[in-house]
CSV table of C-alpha atoms in Angstrom, one decimal:
chain,number,residue,atom,x,y,z
A,1,MET,CA,94.5,95.5,67.6
A,2,THR,CA,91.6,96.2,65.4
A,3,ALA,CA,90.0,99.6,64.9
A,4,MET,CA,87.4,99.1,67.6
A,5,GLU,CA,89.3,96.8,69.9
A,6,LEU,CA,90.9,99.3,72.3
A,7,ASP,CA,93.7,98.0,74.5
A,8,THR,CA,94.4,99.5,77.9
A,9,ALA,CA,97.0,102.0,76.6
A,10,THR,CA,94.7,103.2,73.8
A,11,GLN,CA,91.7,103.5,76.2
A,12,ALA,CA,93.9,105.7,78.5
A,13,ALA,CA,95.0,107.8,75.5
A,14,VAL,CA,91.4,108.4,74.5
A,15,GLY,CA,90.7,109.3,78.1
A,16,TRP,CA,93.5,111.8,78.1
A,17,LEU,CA,92.2,113.2,74.8
A,18,VAL,CA,88.8,113.8,76.6
A,19,VAL,CA,90.6,115.5,79.5
A,20,LEU,CA,92.8,117.7,77.4
A,21,HIS,CA,89.8,118.7,75.2
A,22,SER,CA,87.5,119.4,78.2
A,23,GLY,CA,88.6,123.0,78.8
A,24,SER,CA,89.1,122.4,82.5
A,25,ILE,CA,92.6,121.0,82.6
A,26,GLY,CA,95.0,122.4,85.2
A,27,GLY,CA,98.6,122.1,86.1
A,28,ALA,CA,98.1,118.9,88.1
A,29,GLU,CA,96.5,117.2,85.1
A,30,ARG,CA,99.2,118.4,82.8
A,31,ARG,CA,101.9,116.9,85.1
A,32,ASP,CA,99.9,113.7,85.3
A,33,PHE,CA,99.6,113.5,81.5
A,34,ASP,CA,103.4,114.0,81.2
A,35,ALA,CA,104.0,111.3,83.8
A,36,TRP,CA,101.6,108.9,82.1
A,37,LEU,CA,103.2,109.5,78.7
A,38,ALA,CA,106.7,108.9,80.0
A,39,ALA,CA,105.8,105.8,82.1
A,40,SER,CA,105.7,103.3,79.2
A,41,PRO,CA,106.6,103.1,75.5
A,42,ALA,CA,103.1,101.7,75.0
A,43,HIS,CA,101.6,104.9,76.3
A,44,SER,CA,103.7,107.0,74.0
A,45,ALA,CA,102.8,104.8,71.0
A,46,ALA,CA,99.1,105.0,71.8
A,47,TRP,CA,99.2,108.7,72.1
A,48,GLN,CA,101.3,109.0,68.9
A,49,ARG,CA,98.6,107.0,67.1
A,50,LEU,CA,95.9,109.4,68.3
A,51,ALA,CA,97.9,112.5,67.8
A,52,GLY,CA,99.1,111.4,64.4
A,53,THR,CA,95.6,110.9,63.0
A,54,LEU,CA,94.7,114.4,64.2
A,55,ASP,CA,97.7,115.8,62.3
A,56,ALA,CA,99.4,116.6,65.6
A,57,THR,CA,102.8,115.7,67.0
A,58,LEU,CA,103.7,114.5,70.4
A,59,ALA,CA,105.4,117.8,71.4
A,60,PRO,CA,102.4,120.1,71.0
A,61,ALA,CA,100.1,117.4,72.4
A,62,ARG,CA,102.0,117.7,75.6
A,63,GLN,CA,101.2,121.4,75.7
A,64,ALA,CA,97.5,120.8,75.0
A,65,GLY,CA,96.5,122.0,78.4
A,66,THR,CA,97.7,125.5,77.5
A,67,ALA,CA,95.1,127.8,76.0
A,68,GLN,CA,95.4,128.0,72.2
A,69,GLU,CA,93.4,130.2,69.9
A,70,GLY,CA,91.0,130.8,72.8
A,71,ARG,CA,90.4,127.1,73.4
A,72,PRO,CA,91.8,126.2,76.8
A,73,GLY,CA,92.9,122.6,77.0
A,74,GLY,CA,92.3,122.0,73.3
A,75,LEU,CA,94.5,120.1,70.9
A,76,PRO,CA,96.2,122.1,68.2
A,77,GLY,CA,93.6,123.0,65.6
A,78,SER,CA,90.9,121.2,67.6
A,79,GLY,CA,88.0,123.4,66.7
A,80,ALA,CA,85.9,120.4,65.8
A,81,PRO,CA,83.7,118.7,68.5
A,82,LEU,CA,85.2,115.9,70.5
A,83,GLY,CA,83.0,113.3,68.7
A,84,ALA,CA,84.4,114.4,65.3
A,85,LEU,CA,88.0,114.2,66.6
A,86,LEU,CA,87.4,110.7,67.9
A,87,GLY,CA,85.6,109.9,64.7
A,88,GLU,CA,88.6,110.8,62.6
A,89,VAL,CA,90.8,108.7,64.8
A,90,LEU,CA,88.6,105.7,64.4
A,91,ALA,CA,88.1,106.2,60.7
A,92,ARG,CA,91.8,106.4,60.1
A,93,GLN,CA,92.4,103.3,62.2
A,94,ALA,CA,89.6,101.5,60.4
A,95,SER,CA,91.3,102.0,57.1
A,96,ARG,CA,94.1,99.8,58.2
A,97,GLU,CA,91.9,96.7,58.2
A,98,ARG,CA,89.5,96.6,55.2
A,99,GLN,CA,87.7,93.5,56.2
A,100,ARG,CA,86.9,94.9,59.7
A,101,ARG,CA,85.8,98.2,58.1
A,102,ARG,CA,83.4,96.4,55.8
A,103,LEU,CA,81.9,94.5,58.8
A,104,LEU,CA,81.5,97.7,60.8
A,105,ARG,CA,79.9,99.5,57.9
A,106,GLY,CA,77.5,96.7,57.2
A,107,ALA,CA,76.5,96.4,60.9
A,108,LEU,CA,76.4,100.0,61.9
A,109,GLY,CA,76.3,102.0,58.7
A,110,ILE,CA,79.4,103.9,59.7
A,111,GLY,CA,79.6,105.4,56.2
A,112,GLY,CA,76.4,107.4,57.0
A,113,VAL,CA,77.0,108.2,60.7
A,114,SER,CA,79.8,109.8,62.6
A,115,ALA,CA,82.5,107.4,63.6
A,116,GLY,CA,82.5,109.2,67.0
A,117,ALA,CA,79.1,107.6,67.4
A,118,ALA,CA,80.7,104.3,66.6
A,119,LEU,CA,83.1,104.8,69.5
A,120,LEU,CA,80.1,105.2,71.8
A,121,ALA,CA,78.5,102.2,70.2
A,122,GLU,CA,81.7,100.2,70.9
A,123,ARG,CA,81.4,101.1,74.6
A,124,HIS,CA,77.9,99.4,74.5
A,125,LEU,CA,78.9,96.4,72.5
A,126,PRO,CA,82.5,95.2,71.5
A,127,LEU,CA,82.3,95.8,67.8
A,128,SER,CA,85.3,93.5,67.1
A,129,GLN,CA,83.2,90.6,68.5
A,130,LEU,CA,80.1,91.1,66.2
A,131,SER,CA,81.0,87.9,64.4
A,132,ALA,CA,81.1,85.7,67.6
A,133,ASP,CA,78.5,83.0,68.0
A,134,LEU,CA,77.7,84.1,71.5
A,135,ARG,CA,78.3,87.6,72.9
A,136,THR,CA,77.2,90.2,75.4
A,137,GLY,CA,77.3,94.0,75.6
A,138,THR,CA,78.3,96.4,78.3
A,139,GLY,CA,76.5,95.6,81.6
A,140,GLU,CA,74.8,92.5,80.1
A,141,ARG,CA,75.0,88.9,81.3
A,142,ARG,CA,73.4,86.1,79.3
A,143,ASP,CA,72.7,82.4,79.7
A,144,PHE,CA,73.0,80.0,76.8
A,145,THR,CA,72.1,76.3,76.5
A,146,LEU,CA,74.2,74.4,73.9
A,147,ALA,CA,73.2,71.5,71.7
A,148,ASP,CA,74.4,68.8,74.1
A,149,GLY,CA,72.6,70.4,77.1
A,150,SER,CA,75.7,72.1,78.4
A,151,ARG,CA,75.1,75.6,79.8
A,152,LEU,CA,77.1,78.8,79.5
A,153,THR,CA,76.8,82.1,81.3
A,154,LEU,CA,78.7,85.0,79.7
A,155,ASP,CA,79.9,88.0,81.7
A,156,ALA,CA,79.5,91.5,80.4
A,157,ARG,CA,81.5,92.4,77.2
A,158,SER,CA,82.3,88.7,76.6
A,159,ALA,CA,82.3,86.7,73.4
A,160,ALA,CA,82.7,83.0,72.5
A,161,ASP,CA,82.5,80.7,69.5
A,162,VAL,CA,80.9,77.2,69.6
A,163,ASP,CA,82.1,74.2,67.6
A,164,PHE,CA,79.8,71.2,67.9
A,165,ARG,CA,80.6,69.5,64.6
A,166,ALA,CA,80.9,65.7,64.7
A,167,GLY,CA,83.6,64.8,67.2
A,168,HIS,CA,83.8,68.3,68.7
A,169,ARG,CA,82.4,70.0,71.9
A,170,THR,CA,84.5,73.1,71.9
A,171,VAL,CA,83.9,76.6,73.2
A,172,THR,CA,86.5,79.2,72.3
A,173,LEU,CA,86.4,82.2,74.7
A,174,ARG,CA,87.3,85.2,72.6
A,175,GLN,CA,87.0,87.9,75.2
A,176,GLY,CA,85.8,88.3,78.8
A,177,ALA,CA,84.6,85.5,81.1
A,178,LEU,CA,82.1,82.6,81.3
A,179,VAL,CA,80.8,80.0,83.6
A,180,ALA,CA,80.5,76.6,82.0
A,181,GLN,CA,78.3,73.7,83.2
A,182,ALA,CA,79.4,70.9,81.0
A,183,ALA,CA,77.0,68.1,80.2
A,184,PRO,CA,78.6,64.7,81.0
A,185,MET,CA,80.2,62.7,78.2
A,186,ARG,CA,78.1,59.9,76.8
A,187,SER,CA,79.4,56.7,75.3
A,188,THR,CA,78.0,55.4,72.0
A,189,GLY,CA,78.7,51.7,71.6
A,190,ASN,CA,82.4,51.1,72.3
A,191,ALA,CA,83.4,54.7,71.4
A,192,SER,CA,84.1,57.2,74.2
A,193,GLY,CA,82.1,60.3,74.4
A,194,VAL,CA,83.4,63.6,73.2
A,195,PRO,CA,85.1,65.7,75.9
A,196,PHE,CA,83.9,69.3,76.6
A,197,ILE,CA,86.7,71.7,75.9
A,198,VAL,CA,87.0,75.4,76.6
A,199,ARG,CA,89.8,77.1,74.7
A,200,THR,CA,91.4,80.5,75.5
A,201,ALA,CA,94.3,82.3,74.0
A,202,HIS,CA,96.6,80.7,76.6
A,203,GLY,CA,95.5,77.0,76.5
A,204,THR,CA,92.6,74.6,76.9
A,205,LEU,CA,90.4,73.3,79.7
A,206,ARG,CA,89.1,69.8,79.5
A,207,ALA,CA,86.0,69.3,81.6
A,208,LEU,CA,85.8,66.2,83.8
A,209,GLY,CA,82.1,66.4,84.6
A,210,THR,CA,82.5,70.0,85.6
A,211,ARG,CA,81.2,73.4,86.5
A,212,PHE,CA,83.9,76.1,86.3
A,213,VAL,CA,84.5,79.8,85.7
A,214,VAL,CA,87.2,81.1,83.3
A,215,ARG,CA,88.3,84.5,82.4
A,216,GLN,CA,90.8,85.5,79.6
A,217,GLY,CA,93.2,88.2,80.5
A,218,GLU,CA,95.8,89.9,78.3
A,219,ALA,CA,98.8,87.8,79.5
A,220,ARG,CA,97.1,84.8,81.2
A,221,SER,CA,93.8,83.1,81.6
A,222,HIS,CA,92.2,82.3,85.0
A,223,VAL,CA,90.1,79.3,86.0
A,224,GLY,CA,88.2,78.5,89.2
A,225,MET,CA,86.7,75.1,89.9
A,226,LEU,CA,83.1,75.2,91.2
A,227,GLU,CA,82.3,71.5,90.9
A,228,HIS,CA,84.5,68.4,90.2
A,229,SER,CA,87.7,69.0,88.2
A,230,VAL,CA,89.2,70.2,85.0
A,231,GLU,CA,92.4,69.4,83.1
A,232,ILE,CA,94.4,72.5,82.2
A,233,ARG,CA,96.7,72.3,79.2
A,234,THR,CA,98.8,75.4,78.3
A,235,ALA,CA,99.6,76.4,74.7
A,236,GLN,CA,103.2,75.2,75.6
A,237,GLY,CA,101.9,71.7,76.5
A,238,GLN,CA,102.1,71.8,80.3
A,239,THR,CA,99.2,70.0,82.0
A,240,GLN,CA,97.6,69.9,85.5
A,241,THR,CA,94.4,68.7,87.0
A,242,LEU,CA,92.6,71.4,89.0
A,243,PRO,CA,90.2,70.0,91.7
A,244,GLU,CA,87.0,71.5,93.1
A,245,GLY,CA,87.4,74.6,95.3
A,246,PHE,CA,90.8,75.6,93.7
A,247,SER,CA,91.8,78.3,91.3
A,248,ALA,CA,94.7,78.8,88.9
A,249,SER,CA,96.1,81.0,86.2
A,250,PHE,CA,97.8,79.7,83.1
A,251,GLY,CA,99.9,81.2,80.3
A,252,PRO,CA,103.3,81.2,78.7
A,253,GLU,CA,105.0,81.0,82.2
A,254,GLY,CA,103.0,77.8,83.1
A,255,ILE,CA,100.2,77.0,85.5
A,256,VAL,CA,100.1,78.7,88.9
A,257,ARG,CA,97.7,77.9,91.7
A,258,SER,CA,96.0,80.9,93.5
A,259,ASP,CA,94.2,81.4,96.8
A,260,GLU,CA,91.3,83.1,95.1
A,261,SER,CA,87.9,81.6,95.9
A,262,PRO,CA,86.2,80.2,92.8
A,263,ALA,CA,82.8,81.3,94.2
A,264,ALA,CA,84.1,84.9,94.6
A,265,THR,CA,85.6,84.8,91.0
A,266,ALA,CA,82.1,83.8,89.7
A,267,ALA,CA,80.2,86.3,91.8
A,268,TRP,CA,79.6,88.4,88.7
A,269,GLN,CA,76.9,85.9,87.8
A,270,HIS,CA,74.9,87.5,90.6
A,271,GLY,CA,75.9,91.1,89.8
A,272,MET,CA,78.6,91.4,92.4
A,273,LEU,CA,82.3,91.9,92.4
A,274,GLU,CA,84.1,90.2,95.3
A,275,ALA,CA,87.5,91.7,95.9
A,276,HIS,CA,89.9,89.9,98.3
A,277,ASP,CA,93.3,91.5,98.1
A,278,GLN,CA,92.9,92.5,94.5
A,279,THR,CA,94.5,95.6,93.1
A,280,LEU,CA,92.4,98.6,92.3
A,281,GLY,CA,93.5,98.2,88.7
A,282,GLU,CA,91.9,94.7,88.6
A,283,VAL,CA,88.7,96.0,90.2
A,284,VAL,CA,88.5,98.9,87.7
A,285,GLN,CA,89.0,96.5,84.8
A,286,ALA,CA,86.0,94.5,86.0
A,287,LEU,CA,83.9,97.7,86.4
A,288,ARG,CA,84.8,98.8,82.8
A,289,ALA,CA,82.7,95.9,81.5
A,290,TYR,CA,79.7,97.4,83.2
A,291,ARG,CA,80.1,101.1,82.3
A,292,ALA,CA,79.4,102.7,79.0
A,293,GLY,CA,82.4,105.1,79.2
A,294,PHE,CA,86.0,105.2,80.1
A,295,ILE,CA,87.6,104.8,83.5
A,296,ARG,CA,91.2,105.9,83.8
A,297,VAL,CA,93.2,105.0,86.9
A,298,SER,CA,96.7,106.3,87.6
A,299,PRO,CA,99.5,103.7,88.2
A,300,GLU,CA,99.8,104.8,91.8
A,301,ALA,CA,96.1,104.3,92.5
A,302,ALA,CA,96.0,101.1,90.5
A,303,ALA,CA,98.5,99.4,92.8
A,304,LEU,CA,96.3,99.9,95.9
A,305,ARG,CA,94.8,96.7,97.5
A,306,VAL,CA,91.1,96.4,97.6
A,307,TYR,CA,88.8,94.3,99.9
A,308,GLY,CA,85.0,94.3,99.8
A,309,SER,CA,81.9,93.6,97.8
A,310,TYR,CA,80.7,96.0,95.0
A,311,ALA,CA,77.6,96.1,92.9
A,312,LEU,CA,78.5,95.6,89.2
A,313,ASP,CA,75.1,96.8,88.0
A,314,ASP,CA,75.6,100.2,89.7
A,315,THR,CA,79.1,101.3,88.8
A,316,HIS,CA,78.5,104.8,90.2
A,317,ARG,CA,77.8,103.4,93.6
A,318,ALA,CA,80.8,101.1,93.3
A,319,LEU,CA,83.1,104.0,92.4
A,320,THR,CA,81.7,106.1,95.2
A,321,ALA,CA,82.3,103.3,97.7
A,322,LEU,CA,85.9,102.9,96.5
A,323,GLY,CA,86.5,106.7,96.8
A,324,GLU,CA,85.2,106.6,100.4
A,325,THR,CA,87.4,103.7,101.5
A,326,LEU,CA,90.6,104.2,99.6
A,327,PRO,CA,93.0,107.2,99.5
A,328,ILE,CA,91.9,108.2,96.0
A,329,SER,CA,90.1,111.0,94.2
A,330,VAL,CA,87.4,110.0,91.7
A,331,ARG,CA,86.6,112.8,89.2
A,332,THR,CA,84.3,112.8,86.2
A,333,PHE,CA,84.5,114.6,82.9
A,334,GLN,CA,82.3,115.1,79.9
A,335,GLY,CA,79.0,114.2,81.7
A,336,HIS,CA,80.4,111.2,83.5
A,337,TRP,CA,81.7,109.7,80.2
A,338,LEU,CA,85.2,109.7,81.6
A,339,VAL,CA,86.1,108.8,85.2
A,340,VAL,CA,89.6,109.7,86.4
A,341,ILE,CA,90.9,107.9,89.5
A,342,GLU,CA,94.1,109.2,91.1
A,343,ARG,CA,95.9,108.5,94.4
A,344,LEU,CA,95.7,111.3,97.0
């Protein structure tokens, strides 16, 4: 994980930092924090990283909701503004990777601005993807036409590299999701045309005159066939041809067909999220790409099943609708910068 590439556990830890520093934490929040901390070693490790860079230890961090030195809910010695605290966290993490630090300094002038502002900037544009050939920011969708006439649409907070050197037609999805409309292969003399390939962290997709949607997740990638077919090849060498109208996920455990509609999977192209028996955790993950802030959802709430259509371009309305239809509470902190979702 790079300095600005926040995984789920680190995002949750930052969210808890905001809550604990808000001055409005109560007993329920303290219990929720303890439960979150104990739920997974990854949670504890993420909090240790944050607490460590603030010269705090895990034990006093657990008691951060208790008033200290007249600062209710503050971290020990947390007289500095929240942005400065987050800034120090990011600055310390950045020092672990010099090349990334130089990139960020050159792009954003971090040496002359607060790194807390850099965190806010990261929520608008994934800073770890600044070097990508194609990229989008928070809430942004973009269409691209490639050199061979193929077309790509990138979802919000997505990034891809393009390799069209001689003998190559390869798109590498670095983050997020895309819809690909592959131009057909053309033959030159007796030589076959070059296939159109989309590569993810979990394998490759070889287009067979195809339009398809693909999303890269943490453990697996997901593909939905909108037109024609595609050949899936996992990093472990397993292959399968996926026909039009079908969806599948692929990763280290192999290729698994799913009942998810490809059209519903690609609904983000039109600014909609179509949820059909998805978990609230999956829905929240999709909303995060469209909201410049943090959304924290408790494990109990994340497991709830969701059905319905939600507007991605209006995350406030989407969150309100979820709160009205599910047994959850949706609370905001720090001027809506943090949203906390818990099961009732």
